[in-house]
Amino acid sequence: MTALAPSAITAHPLACLNCGKTHDAPRPAAVCESCLGPLDVVYPADRVLPDRETISARPHALWRYREWLPFVGEPVAATDIGWTPLREAPRVASALGVRRVWLKIDALSSGTLSFKDRVVATAINAVHAFGLDAIACASTGNLANAVAAAAAREGIPAWIFVPEDLEVAKLVGTLVYNPRLVRVRGTYDDVNRLCAQLADEYAWGIANVNLRAYYGEGSKTMAFEIAEQLGWRLPTAVVAPMAGGSLVTKLRKGFGEFLSAGLVQGSSPRVYGAQASGCAPIVRLVERGEGPLIPERPDTIARSLAIGNPADGLAAARILRESGGGAAHVSDDELRDGIRELAALTGVFGETAAGVTYAAAKALAARGALSPDDEVVLCITGNGLKTAESLVHDLKNVPIIAPRLREVAALVS
Ligand SMILES: *Cc1c(COP(=O)(O)O)cnc(C)c1O
Ligand SMILES: [Zn+2]
């Protein structure tokens, strides 16, 4: 394998959130080399930020917010990702008993139908910026799809590691792009541990391991788009699913950055995180209120969220609290009902994670966390066609008939 040619794009440096140590020469790193703390991108203090008009005039892609993304220079890959629909859902607002509801529909993301296209857009530009040999990831499914597709588009090698027993569409929807797909006997947490070791062995950019700081910044664009698509306003509350805990953390960061830049006014939305009861280590940490995150062994059909030891779990629990929001977990039966009800009320078929989000929003409304004054955005992060087996039993209620008028007449009467 040959390294990529040096690219016009360069990456901002990283600093440790724990001890403050900065890596002057940006390079792939999973954790701080001094204290093993989490790393974050350092933006130049003197960078010039665009105003609303400048942003509005740019192409409809997440790079319209490029000053808040971790690079200098023009993106060289995934240039057209982002700007997914924000659609108002009045019947959901009635069901929840709140003033207004919108769906942020990353299930229709133009890359591979999930929010992971955002994080891969920044990760693959980091691969270019660092001139790495290949892109890789540890994935619960959607990241695998997004990395494999982005790599195919660029013609660069991809190594994809997943738990062996993912949904068929997540596996086939990765393999079709012809990456090196490897199914690992174990949970996502086993796969992730393996990838942490691989990061030391090979010159690979592992999207959610040694490129994690760059990857995570891509998630902020969901917050930026929500604000701009609402007409440069903020909702009062946002509900999003949690796997590793990165998305909710970056939603809060994104809203905060737009407030500091003066692009929106008011207060930052309350952020609510949703998980499946069969894997809810972050929700349970929020409920306990303090102490360490206690890892869990996942047992849920919400495979995309089945991370028992989430990398950003502590940070996620903290920002949910700080934002004035909270968390809820729902059973697999509730999440199946959530998928059905969301589809029936909006025409949007979300994956299991969307069922979790919708059902959690109902639980939050029922316990009074969402109130009649609220304007709520539900983040629909993945597409239902990828997890169709979750509802396959529903087909048993569908009549099968001979092609005869009287057989239909019997159904109509
Ligand atoms: C990955 C993923 C998320 C959120 O993941 P975080 O690791 O918490 O950022 C949400 N929904 C879907 C469908 C996903 O694939
Ligand atoms: Zn450190």
GROMACS .gro file of C-alpha atoms and ligand atoms in nm:
model
  429
    1MET     CA    1   0.000   0.000   0.000
    2THR     CA    2   0.127   0.345  -0.080
    3ALA     CA    3   0.065   0.652   0.128
    4LEU     CA    4  -0.155   0.919  -0.020
    5ALA     CA    5   0.009   1.215  -0.187
    6PRO     CA    6   0.051   1.512   0.047
    7SER     CA    7  -0.267   1.711   0.044
    8ALA     CA    8  -0.359   2.076   0.034
    9ILE     CA    9  -0.558   2.035   0.352
   10THR     CA   10  -0.391   2.046   0.694
   11ALA     CA   11  -0.535   1.964   1.035
   12HIS     CA   12  -0.556   2.179   1.346
   13PRO     CA   13  -0.356   2.047   1.645
   14LEU     CA   14  -0.496   1.855   1.941
   15ALA     CA   15  -0.475   1.929   2.312
   16CYS     CA   16  -0.553   1.715   2.616
   17LEU     CA   17  -0.876   1.806   2.796
   18ASN     CA   18  -0.724   1.670   3.119
   19CYS     CA   19  -0.371   1.808   3.149
   20GLY     CA   20  -0.379   2.069   2.872
   21LYS     CA   21  -0.075   1.934   2.687
   22THR     CA   22  -0.081   2.033   2.317
   23HIS     CA   23   0.047   1.825   2.027
   24ASP     CA   24   0.217   2.092   1.819
   25ALA     CA   25   0.248   1.882   1.505
   26PRO     CA   26  -0.100   1.743   1.444
   27ARG     CA   27  -0.101   1.366   1.404
   28PRO     CA   28  -0.334   1.076   1.468
   29ALA     CA   29  -0.374   1.006   1.840
   30ALA     CA   30  -0.643   0.832   2.042
   31VAL     CA   31  -0.553   0.976   2.384
   32CYS     CA   32  -0.304   1.216   2.547
   33GLU     CA   33   0.047   1.069   2.541
   34SER     CA   34   0.118   1.210   2.890
   35CYS     CA   35  -0.195   1.127   3.091
   36LEU     CA   36  -0.417   0.918   2.856
   37GLY     CA   37  -0.685   1.187   2.880
   38PRO     CA   38  -0.928   1.270   2.597
   39LEU     CA   39  -0.807   1.496   2.315
   40ASP     CA   40  -0.984   1.789   2.156
   41VAL     CA   41  -0.911   2.006   1.854
   42VAL     CA   42  -0.747   2.345   1.917
   43TYR     CA   43  -0.877   2.619   1.689
   44PRO     CA   44  -0.665   2.929   1.625
   45ALA     CA   45  -0.772   3.206   1.860
   46ASP     CA   46  -0.759   3.463   1.578
   47ARG     CA   47  -0.967   3.276   1.322
   48VAL     CA   48  -1.224   3.489   1.141
   49LEU     CA   49  -1.578   3.354   1.165
   50PRO     CA   50  -1.834   3.409   0.887
   51ASP     CA   51  -2.170   3.582   0.937
   52ARG     CA   52  -2.515   3.444   0.849
   53GLU     CA   53  -2.514   3.587   0.496
   54THR     CA   54  -2.175   3.439   0.412
   55ILE     CA   55  -2.277   3.097   0.538
   56SER     CA   56  -2.616   3.110   0.363
   57ALA     CA   57  -2.448   3.178   0.028
   58ARG     CA   58  -2.231   2.865   0.047
   59PRO     CA   59  -2.319   2.523  -0.101
   60HIS     CA   60  -2.564   2.305   0.091
   61ALA     CA   61  -2.309   2.079   0.256
   62LEU     CA   62  -2.160   2.059   0.603
   63TRP     CA   63  -1.848   2.243   0.485
   64ARG     CA   64  -2.055   2.564   0.483
   65TYR     CA   65  -1.950   2.566   0.852
   66ARG     CA   66  -1.585   2.497   0.770
   67GLU     CA   67  -1.447   2.756   1.016
   68TRP     CA   68  -1.579   2.529   1.295
   69LEU     CA   69  -1.429   2.215   1.140
   70PRO     CA   70  -1.075   2.105   1.225
   71PHE     CA   71  -0.885   2.192   0.908
   72VAL     CA   72  -0.710   2.469   0.725
   73GLY     CA   73  -0.774   2.476   0.350
   74GLU     CA   74  -1.043   2.331   0.129
   75PRO     CA   75  -1.181   1.983   0.202
   76VAL     CA   76  -1.055   1.729  -0.053
   77ALA     CA   77  -1.312   1.451   0.006
   78ALA     CA   78  -1.678   1.409   0.104
   79THR     CA   79  -1.737   1.767  -0.006
   80ASP     CA   80  -2.112   1.726  -0.059
   81ILE     CA   81  -2.215   1.553   0.267
   82GLY     CA   82  -2.462   1.714   0.509
   83TRP     CA   83  -2.761   1.951   0.488
   84THR     CA   84  -3.017   1.678   0.558
   85PRO     CA   85  -3.388   1.768   0.584
   86LEU     CA   86  -3.534   1.934   0.894
   87ARG     CA   87  -3.904   1.861   0.873
   88GLU     CA   88  -4.178   1.980   1.106
   89ALA     CA   89  -4.389   1.700   1.254
   90PRO     CA   90  -4.712   1.851   1.397
   91ARG     CA   91  -4.872   1.514   1.471
   92VAL     CA   92  -4.569   1.418   1.679
   93ALA     CA   93  -4.601   1.752   1.863
   94SER     CA   94  -4.961   1.654   1.951
   95ALA     CA   95  -4.855   1.306   2.057
   96LEU     CA   96  -4.586   1.451   2.285
   97GLY     CA   97  -4.796   1.743   2.410
   98VAL     CA   98  -4.539   2.007   2.314
   99ARG     CA   99  -4.567   2.325   2.107
  100ARG     CA  100  -4.368   2.218   1.801
  101VAL     CA  101  -4.154   1.924   1.689
  102TRP     CA  102  -3.912   1.887   1.401
  103LEU     CA  103  -3.729   1.578   1.280
  104LYS     CA  104  -3.366   1.622   1.179
  105ILE     CA  105  -3.354   1.344   0.924
  106ASP     CA  106  -3.001   1.209   0.889
  107ALA     CA  107  -3.174   0.885   0.789
  108LEU     CA  108  -3.172   1.058   0.447
  109SER     CA  109  -2.803   1.154   0.451
  110SER     CA  110  -2.675   1.151   0.095
  111GLY     CA  111  -2.378   0.924   0.166
  112THR     CA  112  -2.509   0.610   0.335
  113LEU     CA  113  -2.836   0.708   0.507
  114SER     CA  114  -2.705   0.776   0.857
  115PHE     CA  115  -2.551   1.052   1.066
  116LYS     CA  116  -2.216   0.870   1.044
  117ASP     CA  117  -2.159   1.033   0.703
  118ARG     CA  118  -2.088   1.355   0.896
  119VAL     CA  119  -1.813   1.213   1.114
  120VAL     CA  120  -1.661   1.027   0.822
  121ALA     CA  121  -1.654   1.350   0.620
  122THR     CA  122  -1.412   1.499   0.873
  123ALA     CA  123  -1.227   1.172   0.943
  124ILE     CA  124  -1.149   1.107   0.575
  125ASN     CA  125  -1.015   1.459   0.532
  126ALA     CA  126  -0.791   1.392   0.833
  127VAL     CA  127  -0.665   1.079   0.653
  128HIS     CA  128  -0.573   1.303   0.359
  129ALA     CA  129  -0.423   1.573   0.581
  130PHE     CA  130  -0.197   1.318   0.752
  131GLY     CA  131  -0.113   1.123   0.434
  132LEU     CA  132  -0.212   0.791   0.594
  133ASP     CA  133  -0.210   0.451   0.419
  134ALA     CA  134  -0.574   0.361   0.475
  135ILE     CA  135  -0.890   0.443   0.665
  136ALA     CA  136  -1.032   0.201   0.919
  137CYS     CA  137  -1.298   0.182   1.189
  138ALA     CA  138  -1.455  -0.021   1.466
  139SER     CA  139  -1.826  -0.009   1.401
  140THR     CA  140  -2.172  -0.111   1.515
  141GLY     CA  141  -2.279  -0.088   1.149
  142ASN     CA  142  -2.353   0.262   1.025
  143LEU     CA  143  -1.993   0.378   1.058
  144ALA     CA  144  -1.887   0.071   0.860
  145ASN     CA  145  -2.125   0.169   0.580
  146ALA     CA  146  -2.005   0.530   0.581
  147VAL     CA  147  -1.632   0.455   0.594
  148ALA     CA  148  -1.652   0.187   0.324
  149ALA     CA  149  -1.848   0.415   0.090
  150ALA     CA  150  -1.626   0.720   0.145
  151ALA     CA  151  -1.312   0.512   0.088
  152ALA     CA  152  -1.457   0.362  -0.230
  153ARG     CA  153  -1.532   0.709  -0.358
  154GLU     CA  154  -1.172   0.817  -0.295
  155GLY     CA  155  -1.019   0.491  -0.412
  156ILE     CA  156  -0.835   0.441  -0.085
  157PRO     CA  157  -0.808   0.115   0.112
  158ALA     CA  158  -1.049   0.060   0.402
  159TRP     CA  159  -1.028  -0.186   0.691
  160ILE     CA  160  -1.362  -0.233   0.863
  161PHE     CA  161  -1.402  -0.423   1.190
  162VAL     CA  162  -1.750  -0.514   1.317
  163PRO     CA  163  -1.915  -0.760   1.556
  164GLU     CA  164  -1.987  -1.072   1.350
  165ASP     CA  165  -2.365  -1.076   1.401
  166LEU     CA  166  -2.480  -0.733   1.276
  167GLU     CA  167  -2.797  -0.681   1.074
  168VAL     CA  168  -2.777  -0.812   0.714
  169ALA     CA  169  -2.816  -0.467   0.556
  170LYS     CA  170  -2.533  -0.325   0.767
  171LEU     CA  171  -2.301  -0.609   0.661
  172VAL     CA  172  -2.401  -0.625   0.293
  173GLY     CA  173  -2.425  -0.246   0.284
  174THR     CA  174  -2.058  -0.237   0.381
  175LEU     CA  175  -1.926  -0.528   0.176
  176VAL     CA  176  -2.075  -0.396  -0.147
  177TYR     CA  177  -1.812  -0.118  -0.152
  178ASN     CA  178  -1.538  -0.384  -0.148
  179PRO     CA  179  -1.344  -0.285   0.166
  180ARG     CA  180  -1.149  -0.532   0.378
  181LEU     CA  181  -1.446  -0.621   0.598
  182VAL     CA  182  -1.360  -0.827   0.907
  183ARG     CA  183  -1.626  -0.980   1.133
  184VAL     CA  184  -1.504  -1.024   1.487
  185ARG     CA  185  -1.638  -1.283   1.730
  186GLY     CA  186  -1.736  -1.058   2.019
  187THR     CA  187  -1.916  -0.738   2.112
  188TYR     CA  188  -1.846  -0.392   1.978
  189ASP     CA  189  -1.635  -0.330   2.287
  190ASP     CA  190  -1.411  -0.625   2.192
  191VAL     CA  191  -1.384  -0.484   1.839
  192ASN     CA  192  -1.295  -0.141   1.972
  193ARG     CA  193  -1.023  -0.281   2.199
  194LEU     CA  194  -0.875  -0.465   1.900
  195CYS     CA  195  -0.875  -0.145   1.696
  196ALA     CA  196  -0.696   0.045   1.974
  197GLN     CA  197  -0.416  -0.212   1.941
  198LEU     CA  198  -0.420  -0.192   1.560
  199ALA     CA  199  -0.370   0.185   1.580
  200ASP     CA  200  -0.021   0.122   1.723
  201GLU     CA  201   0.067  -0.136   1.456
  202TYR     CA  202  -0.038   0.015   1.125
  203ALA     CA  203  -0.032   0.358   0.958
  204TRP     CA  204  -0.410   0.360   0.941
  205GLY     CA  205  -0.645   0.641   1.027
  206ILE     CA  206  -0.900   0.465   1.245
  207ALA     CA  207  -1.196   0.700   1.227
  208ASN     CA  208  -1.329   0.657   1.580
  209VAL     CA  209  -0.998   0.564   1.749
  210ASN     CA  210  -0.687   0.762   1.652
  211LEU     CA  211  -0.885   1.015   1.445
  212ARG     CA  212  -1.160   1.041   1.706
  213ALA     CA  213  -1.104   1.411   1.785
  214TYR     CA  214  -1.137   1.498   1.413
  215TYR     CA  215  -1.426   1.255   1.363
  216GLY     CA  216  -1.625   1.400   1.655
  217GLU     CA  217  -1.612   1.755   1.518
  218GLY     CA  218  -1.820   1.641   1.220
  219SER     CA  219  -2.114   1.579   1.454
  220LYS     CA  220  -2.136   1.948   1.546
  221THR     CA  221  -2.269   2.020   1.198
  222MET     CA  222  -2.600   1.859   1.295
  223ALA     CA  223  -2.643   2.135   1.556
  224PHE     CA  224  -2.538   2.406   1.309
  225GLU     CA  225  -2.785   2.284   1.048
  226ILE     CA  226  -3.070   2.266   1.302
  227ALA     CA  227  -3.006   2.629   1.401
  228GLU     CA  228  -2.979   2.756   1.044
  229GLN     CA  229  -3.274   2.553   0.913
  230LEU     CA  230  -3.494   2.685   1.195
  231GLY     CA  231  -3.418   3.034   1.059
  232TRP     CA  232  -3.115   3.104   1.282
  233ARG     CA  233  -3.301   3.005   1.599
  234LEU     CA  234  -3.252   2.737   1.859
  235PRO     CA  235  -3.509   2.484   1.974
  236THR     CA  236  -3.569   2.455   2.350
  237ALA     CA  237  -3.486   2.083   2.360
  238VAL     CA  238  -3.316   1.819   2.146
  239VAL     CA  239  -3.346   1.441   2.183
  240ALA     CA  240  -3.072   1.225   2.030
  241PRO     CA  241  -2.963   0.862   2.057
  242MET     CA  242  -2.637   0.771   2.230
  243ALA     CA  243  -2.387   0.499   2.145
  244GLY     CA  244  -2.034   0.614   2.233
  245GLY     CA  245  -2.181   0.943   2.359
  246SER     CA  246  -2.009   1.163   2.101
  247LEU     CA  247  -2.314   1.301   1.918
  248VAL     CA  248  -2.492   1.449   2.222
  249THR     CA  249  -2.166   1.602   2.343
  250LYS     CA  250  -2.103   1.764   2.006
  251LEU     CA  251  -2.461   1.887   1.969
  252ARG     CA  252  -2.410   2.084   2.291
  253LYS     CA  253  -2.071   2.209   2.168
  254GLY     CA  254  -2.217   2.312   1.831
  255PHE     CA  255  -2.506   2.509   1.983
  256GLY     CA  256  -2.258   2.677   2.217
  257GLU     CA  257  -2.029   2.777   1.931
  258PHE     CA  258  -2.314   2.936   1.735
  259LEU     CA  259  -2.425   3.127   2.047
  260SER     CA  260  -2.069   3.254   2.111
  261ALA     CA  261  -2.038   3.357   1.747
  262GLY     CA  262  -2.360   3.561   1.781
  263LEU     CA  263  -2.524   3.366   1.497
  264VAL     CA  264  -2.816   3.273   1.723
  265GLN     CA  265  -2.959   3.426   2.041
  266GLY     CA  266  -3.117   3.285   2.352
  267SER     CA  267  -3.023   2.988   2.561
  268SER     CA  268  -2.867   2.662   2.459
  269PRO     CA  269  -3.120   2.380   2.415
  270ARG     CA  270  -3.167   2.114   2.681
  271VAL     CA  271  -3.009   1.800   2.542
  272TYR     CA  272  -3.169   1.460   2.614
  273GLY     CA  273  -2.988   1.134   2.542
  274ALA     CA  274  -3.166   0.809   2.456
  275GLN     CA  275  -3.049   0.448   2.486
  276ALA     CA  276  -3.205   0.102   2.480
  277SER     CA  277  -3.260  -0.055   2.822
  278GLY     CA  278  -3.047  -0.351   2.710
  279CYS     CA  279  -2.745  -0.118   2.684
  280ALA     CA  280  -2.788   0.206   2.875
  281PRO     CA  281  -2.465   0.276   3.064
  282ILE     CA  282  -2.484   0.652   3.000
  283VAL     CA  283  -2.851   0.686   3.097
  284ARG     CA  284  -2.789   0.490   3.416
  285LEU     CA  285  -2.493   0.713   3.500
  286VAL     CA  286  -2.717   1.019   3.455
  287GLU     CA  287  -2.979   0.856   3.679
  288ARG     CA  288  -2.723   0.777   3.953
  289GLY     CA  289  -2.601   1.136   3.927
  290GLU     CA  290  -2.239   1.067   4.016
  291GLY     CA  291  -1.959   0.813   4.024
  292PRO     CA  292  -1.792   0.624   3.742
  293LEU     CA  293  -1.958   0.486   3.431
  294ILE     CA  294  -2.035   0.118   3.484
  295PRO     CA  295  -1.982  -0.078   3.159
  296GLU     CA  296  -2.260  -0.312   3.047
  297ARG     CA  297  -2.283  -0.621   2.830
  298PRO     CA  298  -2.524  -0.518   2.551
  299ASP     CA  299  -2.845  -0.713   2.496
  300THR     CA  300  -3.074  -0.517   2.263
  301ILE     CA  301  -3.192  -0.512   1.902
  302ALA     CA  302  -3.068  -0.149   1.883
  303ARG     CA  303  -2.734  -0.272   1.755
  304SER     CA  304  -2.614   0.069   1.634
  305LEU     CA  305  -2.630   0.192   1.996
  306ALA     CA  306  -2.492  -0.125   2.158
  307ILE     CA  307  -2.172   0.011   2.309
  308GLY     CA  308  -2.129  -0.117   2.664
  309ASN     CA  309  -1.823   0.094   2.749
  310PRO     CA  310  -1.876   0.424   2.565
  311ALA     CA  311  -1.566   0.634   2.496
  312ASP     CA  312  -1.746   0.963   2.562
  313GLY     CA  313  -1.983   0.831   2.828
  314LEU     CA  314  -1.862   1.052   3.113
  315ALA     CA  315  -1.858   1.365   2.896
  316ALA     CA  316  -2.204   1.283   2.763
  317ALA     CA  317  -2.354   1.240   3.111
  318ARG     CA  318  -2.195   1.569   3.217
  319ILE     CA  319  -2.326   1.775   2.923
  320LEU     CA  320  -2.677   1.629   2.951
  321ARG     CA  321  -2.682   1.749   3.312
  322GLU     CA  322  -2.520   2.087   3.238
  323SER     CA  323  -2.765   2.158   2.957
  324GLY     CA  324  -3.062   2.110   3.192
  325GLY     CA  325  -3.166   1.804   2.993
  326GLY     CA  326  -3.147   1.441   3.091
  327ALA     CA  327  -3.176   1.087   2.961
  328ALA     CA  328  -3.417   0.798   2.918
  329HIS     CA  329  -3.390   0.435   2.820
  330VAL     CA  330  -3.660   0.225   2.656
  331SER     CA  331  -3.720  -0.148   2.611
  332ASP     CA  332  -3.691  -0.328   2.279
  333ASP     CA  333  -4.072  -0.353   2.261
  334GLU     CA  334  -4.102   0.021   2.322
  335LEU     CA  335  -3.843   0.097   2.053
  336ARG     CA  336  -4.028  -0.123   1.801
  337ASP     CA  337  -4.346   0.070   1.882
  338GLY     CA  338  -4.141   0.387   1.845
  339ILE     CA  339  -4.035   0.295   1.491
  340ARG     CA  340  -4.396   0.214   1.396
  341GLU     CA  341  -4.547   0.526   1.553
  342LEU     CA  342  -4.284   0.760   1.409
  343ALA     CA  343  -4.348   0.613   1.062
  344ALA     CA  344  -4.726   0.630   1.100
  345LEU     CA  345  -4.719   0.994   1.220
  346THR     CA  346  -4.454   1.133   0.985
  347GLY     CA  347  -4.386   0.906   0.688
  348VAL     CA  348  -4.028   0.864   0.810
  349PHE     CA  349  -3.892   0.511   0.855
  350GLY     CA  350  -3.611   0.529   1.106
  351GLU     CA  351  -3.386   0.250   1.223
  352THR     CA  352  -3.384   0.099   1.571
  353ALA     CA  353  -3.193   0.403   1.705
  354ALA     CA  354  -3.475   0.627   1.580
  355GLY     CA  355  -3.726   0.404   1.755
  356VAL     CA  356  -3.522   0.452   2.072
  357THR     CA  357  -3.522   0.830   2.023
  358TYR     CA  358  -3.894   0.854   1.957
  359ALA     CA  359  -3.990   0.622   2.244
  360ALA     CA  360  -3.753   0.810   2.478
  361ALA     CA  361  -3.914   1.141   2.377
  362LYS     CA  362  -4.253   0.994   2.471
  363ALA     CA  363  -4.116   0.876   2.806
  364LEU     CA  364  -3.963   1.220   2.871
  365ALA     CA  365  -4.292   1.389   2.785
  366ALA     CA  366  -4.485   1.148   3.009
  367ARG     CA  367  -4.261   1.229   3.305
  368GLY     CA  368  -4.292   1.605   3.242
  369ALA     CA  369  -3.937   1.665   3.121
  370LEU     CA  370  -4.083   1.798   2.795
  371SER     CA  371  -4.356   2.056   2.851
  372PRO     CA  372  -4.629   2.229   2.644
  373ASP     CA  373  -4.401   2.529   2.580
  374ASP     CA  374  -4.123   2.321   2.430
  375GLU     CA  375  -3.999   2.331   2.073
  376VAL     CA  376  -3.827   1.999   2.026
  377VAL     CA  377  -3.596   1.852   1.763
  378LEU     CA  378  -3.575   1.472   1.741
  379CYS     CA  379  -3.254   1.351   1.576
  380ILE     CA  380  -3.344   1.066   1.339
  381THR     CA  381  -2.994   0.933   1.284
  382GLY     CA  382  -3.038   0.618   1.077
  383ASN     CA  383  -3.260   0.459   0.812
  384GLY     CA  384  -3.518   0.190   0.887
  385LEU     CA  385  -3.442  -0.009   0.572
  386LYS     CA  386  -3.109  -0.106   0.733
  387THR     CA  387  -3.279  -0.269   1.033
  388ALA     CA  388  -3.594  -0.403   0.867
  389GLU     CA  389  -3.559  -0.738   1.048
  390SER     CA  390  -3.661  -0.561   1.370
  391LEU     CA  391  -4.019  -0.545   1.239
  392VAL     CA  392  -4.028  -0.853   1.019
  393HIS     CA  393  -4.279  -1.026   1.250
  394ASP     CA  394  -4.534  -0.756   1.165
  395LEU     CA  395  -4.571  -0.922   0.824
  396LYS     CA  396  -4.763  -1.210   0.980
  397ASN     CA  397  -5.070  -0.983   1.003
  398VAL     CA  398  -5.066  -0.900   0.632
  399PRO     CA  399  -5.320  -1.095   0.424
  400ILE     CA  400  -5.199  -1.298   0.128
  401ILE     CA  401  -5.472  -1.355  -0.128
  402ALA     CA  402  -5.537  -1.496  -0.472
  403PRO     CA  403  -5.572  -1.225  -0.738
  404ARG     CA  404  -5.954  -1.230  -0.720
  405LEU     CA  405  -6.202  -0.950  -0.660
  406ARG     CA  406  -6.404  -1.145  -0.405
  407GLU     CA  407  -6.097  -1.202  -0.188
  408VAL     CA  408  -6.042  -0.825  -0.168
  409ALA     CA  409  -6.415  -0.775  -0.109
  410ALA     CA  410  -6.389  -1.007   0.193
  411LEU     CA  411  -6.115  -0.784   0.334
  412VAL     CA  412  -6.302  -0.459   0.269
  413SER     CA  413  -6.629  -0.572   0.432
  414LIG     C1  414  -2.338   0.603   1.584
  414LIG     C2  415  -2.481   0.634   1.591
  414LIG     C3  416  -2.535   0.725   1.684
  414LIG     C4  417  -2.461   0.801   1.792
  414LIG     O1  418  -2.338   0.760   1.820
  414LIG     P1  419  -2.240   0.830   1.924
  414LIG     O2  420  -2.131   0.727   1.930
  414LIG     O3  421  -2.312   0.844   2.053
  414LIG     O4  422  -2.196   0.957   1.866
  414LIG     C5  423  -2.670   0.750   1.678
  414LIG     N1  424  -2.749   0.690   1.589
  414LIG     C6  425  -2.702   0.603   1.498
  414LIG     C7  426  -2.799   0.542   1.402
  414LIG     C8  427  -2.568   0.573   1.496
  414LIG     O5  428  -2.523   0.484   1.404
  415ZN      ZN  429  -0.307   1.483   2.918
   0.00000   0.00000   0.00000
